[in-house]
Short mmCIF file of C-alpha atoms in Angstrom, two decimals:
data_model
loop_
_atom_site.label_atom_id
_atom_site.label_comp_id
_atom_site.label_asym_id
_atom_site.label_seq_id
_atom_site.Cartn_x
_atom_site.Cartn_y
_atom_site.Cartn_z
CA MET Q 1 -42.56 149.03 56.77
CA LYS Q 2 -40.29 150.35 59.49
CA ARG Q 3 -37.75 152.95 58.35
CA ILE Q 4 -34.78 152.32 60.60
CA ALA Q 5 -31.61 153.19 58.70
CA LYS Q 6 -29.83 155.53 56.30
CA PHE Q 7 -26.81 154.86 54.10
CA HIS Q 8 -24.02 157.45 53.83
CA LYS Q 9 -20.65 157.68 52.15
CA VAL Q 10 -17.62 157.63 54.41
CA SER Q 11 -15.43 160.73 54.21
CA TYR Q 12 -13.07 161.01 51.27
CA GLN Q 13 -10.10 160.64 53.64
CA GLN Q 14 -11.48 157.39 55.10
CA PHE Q 15 -12.21 156.04 51.62
CA LYS Q 16 -8.72 156.94 50.45
CA GLU Q 17 -7.20 155.14 53.44
CA GLY Q 18 -9.23 151.97 52.76
CA TRP Q 19 -8.58 152.09 49.02
CA THR Q 20 -4.81 152.60 49.44
CA ASP Q 21 -4.63 149.77 51.98
CA THR Q 22 -6.35 147.46 49.48
CA PHE Q 23 -5.04 148.54 46.07
CA GLY Q 24 -2.01 150.72 46.82
CA PRO Q 25 -1.57 154.39 45.95
CA GLU Q 26 -3.88 155.78 43.30
CA ASN Q 27 -3.71 158.95 41.24
CA GLU Q 28 -5.50 161.55 43.39
CA LYS Q 29 -7.70 162.74 40.53
CA GLU Q 30 -8.74 159.17 39.66
CA LEU Q 31 -9.44 158.30 43.28
CA GLN Q 32 -11.58 161.43 43.70
CA LYS Q 33 -13.58 160.36 40.63
CA ILE Q 34 -14.08 156.84 42.03
CA TYR Q 35 -15.25 158.35 45.33
CA GLU Q 36 -17.66 160.77 43.66
CA ASN Q 37 -19.22 157.92 41.65
CA ILE Q 38 -19.95 155.68 44.64
CA GLU Q 39 -23.64 154.74 44.63
CA LEU Q 40 -25.49 154.33 47.90
CA PRO Q 41 -27.13 150.90 48.29
CA ARG Q 42 -30.75 150.66 47.18
CA ARG Q 43 -33.47 148.11 46.63
CA ALA Q 44 -34.25 147.06 43.06
CA THR Q 45 -37.99 146.69 43.56
CA LYS Q 46 -40.66 147.54 46.12
CA GLY Q 47 -40.71 143.88 47.22
CA SER Q 48 -36.92 143.49 47.54
CA ALA Q 49 -35.62 142.78 51.03
CA GLY Q 50 -32.00 143.38 50.07
CA TYR Q 51 -30.23 146.66 49.44
CA ASP Q 52 -27.79 146.17 46.56
CA PHE Q 53 -24.19 147.33 46.98
CA PHE Q 54 -22.54 148.41 43.74
CA ALA Q 55 -19.00 147.79 42.54
CA PRO Q 56 -16.88 150.97 42.81
CA LEU Q 57 -14.56 149.55 40.12
CA PRO Q 58 -14.72 146.99 37.32
CA PHE Q 59 -13.04 143.69 38.17
CA SER Q 60 -12.80 140.03 37.22
CA LEU Q 61 -12.31 137.07 39.51
CA GLU Q 62 -10.89 133.79 38.28
CA PRO Q 63 -12.05 130.68 40.15
CA GLY Q 64 -10.40 130.73 43.57
CA GLU Q 65 -9.50 134.43 43.42
CA THR Q 66 -10.40 136.90 46.16
CA ILE Q 67 -10.78 140.66 46.23
CA LYS Q 68 -11.30 143.05 49.14
CA ILE Q 69 -13.56 145.93 48.18
CA PRO Q 70 -13.70 149.19 50.15
CA THR Q 71 -17.31 150.14 49.40
CA GLY Q 72 -17.07 153.73 50.63
CA ILE Q 73 -20.39 153.11 52.41
CA ARG Q 74 -21.44 153.33 56.05
CA VAL Q 75 -24.88 152.86 57.56
CA GLU Q 76 -26.63 154.64 60.39
CA MET Q 77 -29.38 152.53 61.98
CA GLN Q 78 -31.50 152.33 65.06
CA GLU Q 79 -30.39 150.24 68.03
CA ASP Q 80 -31.58 146.62 68.09
CA TRP Q 81 -31.07 146.30 64.33
CA VAL Q 82 -28.26 144.73 62.33
CA LEU Q 83 -27.39 144.82 58.63
CA LYS Q 84 -26.59 141.33 57.32
CA LEU Q 85 -24.55 141.18 54.10
CA TYR Q 86 -24.69 138.40 51.51
CA PRO Q 87 -23.54 137.95 47.91
CA ARG Q 88 -26.22 138.82 45.38
CA SER Q 89 -28.23 135.65 44.77
CA GLY Q 90 -27.49 135.35 41.05
CA LEU Q 91 -23.73 135.68 41.58
CA GLY Q 92 -23.82 133.05 44.30
CA PHE Q 93 -25.75 130.74 42.00
CA LYS Q 94 -23.55 131.28 38.92
CA TYR Q 95 -20.11 131.55 40.52
CA ARG Q 96 -20.53 130.33 44.10
CA LEU Q 97 -19.53 133.88 44.99
CA GLN Q 98 -18.98 133.98 48.72
CA LEU Q 99 -18.21 136.55 51.35
CA ASN Q 100 -15.08 135.33 53.11
CA ASN Q 101 -16.75 135.73 56.49
CA THR Q 102 -19.85 133.89 55.17
CA VAL Q 103 -22.29 136.58 56.33
CA GLY Q 104 -21.20 140.14 57.01
CA ILE Q 105 -22.63 141.58 60.22
CA ILE Q 106 -22.82 145.36 60.56
CA ASP Q 107 -23.83 146.31 64.10
CA SER Q 108 -25.76 149.50 64.83
CA ASP Q 109 -22.81 151.02 66.73
CA TYR Q 110 -20.34 150.37 63.89
CA PHE Q 111 -21.37 153.73 62.38
CA HIS Q 112 -19.48 155.51 65.19
CA SER Q 113 -16.25 153.48 64.84
CA ASP Q 114 -12.81 154.97 64.36
CA ASN Q 115 -13.02 154.01 60.66
CA GLU Q 116 -16.43 155.75 60.35
CA GLY Q 117 -18.10 152.36 59.98
CA HIS Q 118 -16.60 151.86 56.50
CA ILE Q 119 -18.07 148.64 55.10
CA PHE Q 120 -15.61 146.37 53.30
CA ALA Q 121 -16.48 143.23 51.37
CA LYS Q 122 -13.96 140.44 50.89
CA ILE Q 123 -15.36 138.11 48.25
CA THR Q 124 -14.16 134.94 46.55
CA ASN Q 125 -15.18 133.31 43.29
CA ASP Q 126 -15.51 129.74 44.56
CA SER Q 127 -16.63 128.36 41.20
CA ASN Q 128 -15.81 124.72 40.60
CA GLU Q 129 -16.92 125.08 36.98
CA ASP Q 130 -13.98 127.24 35.83
CA ARG Q 131 -16.23 130.29 35.43
CA VAL Q 132 -14.61 133.72 35.51
CA MET Q 133 -16.79 136.39 37.06
CA HIS Q 134 -16.72 139.83 35.40
CA LEU Q 135 -18.31 142.85 37.06
CA GLU Q 136 -18.49 146.31 35.61
CA LEU Q 137 -18.42 149.59 37.50
CA GLY Q 138 -21.80 149.98 39.18
CA ASP Q 139 -22.85 146.32 39.00
CA GLY Q 140 -24.50 144.96 42.12
CA PHE Q 141 -22.33 142.37 43.85
CA MET Q 142 -23.60 142.19 47.43
CA GLN Q 143 -26.90 142.77 49.22
CA GLY Q 144 -27.68 143.89 52.73
CA ILE Q 145 -30.78 142.99 54.71
CA PHE Q 146 -31.80 144.76 57.91
CA VAL Q 147 -32.88 142.45 60.71
CA GLU Q 148 -34.19 143.29 64.18
CA TYR Q 149 -32.63 141.27 67.00
CA GLY Q 150 -33.13 140.67 70.70
CA ILE Q 151 -30.84 140.01 73.66
CA THR Q 152 -31.00 137.68 76.65
CA VAL Q 153 -32.84 138.76 79.78
CA ASP Q 154 -29.61 138.67 81.83
CA ASP Q 155 -27.49 140.66 79.34
CA GLU Q 156 -25.76 143.60 81.06
CA VAL Q 157 -23.18 144.66 78.44
CA THR Q 158 -22.19 148.31 78.78
CA GLU Q 159 -19.07 148.40 76.57
CA ILE Q 160 -18.97 150.97 73.80
CA ARG Q 161 -17.28 150.29 70.44
CA ASN Q 162 -13.97 152.08 70.02
CA GLY Q 163 -12.64 150.68 66.80
CA GLY Q 164 -13.42 149.44 63.34
CA PHE Q 165 -13.74 146.01 61.80
CA GLY Q 166 -13.08 143.18 64.28
CA SER Q 167 -12.46 145.58 67.17
CA THR Q 168 -14.85 144.04 69.68
CA THR Q 169 -12.71 140.91 70.20
CA LYS Q 170 -9.33 142.63 70.64
#
């Protein structure tokens, strides 16, 4: 197996900025505790392809509801690799849980972005069976799979990322 990446937490300041943007101001002591308890993604078994991302807070989603989650995680990886993010299989099966951008794509140069490469997940319970999804603190909700990729023979891109999420099309 190739070892091509390492997960890190973003800085407390970056996490605080993402959290406040999503949920509004939080008690500083409580926010520090949330930050300290962030778990780095990990595989469940030796044969798992996906690295599970864990909920930094408990939450419930009614059918049709959406939540944006600042994970507090960033990933450093070798060039020519990408981290693809998907809902955990069981949650997709039970609740039609979906990432709002279908598949999250974390490029290798995102780690050096202005927002430190902070990975956010915007998820929706798309259940058509009136099932409410409940997740507890630390439950896995999303998985990331590293994939090697290639480029075309005539590709001459030299641009360097200078922003966070969605910055390459601005």
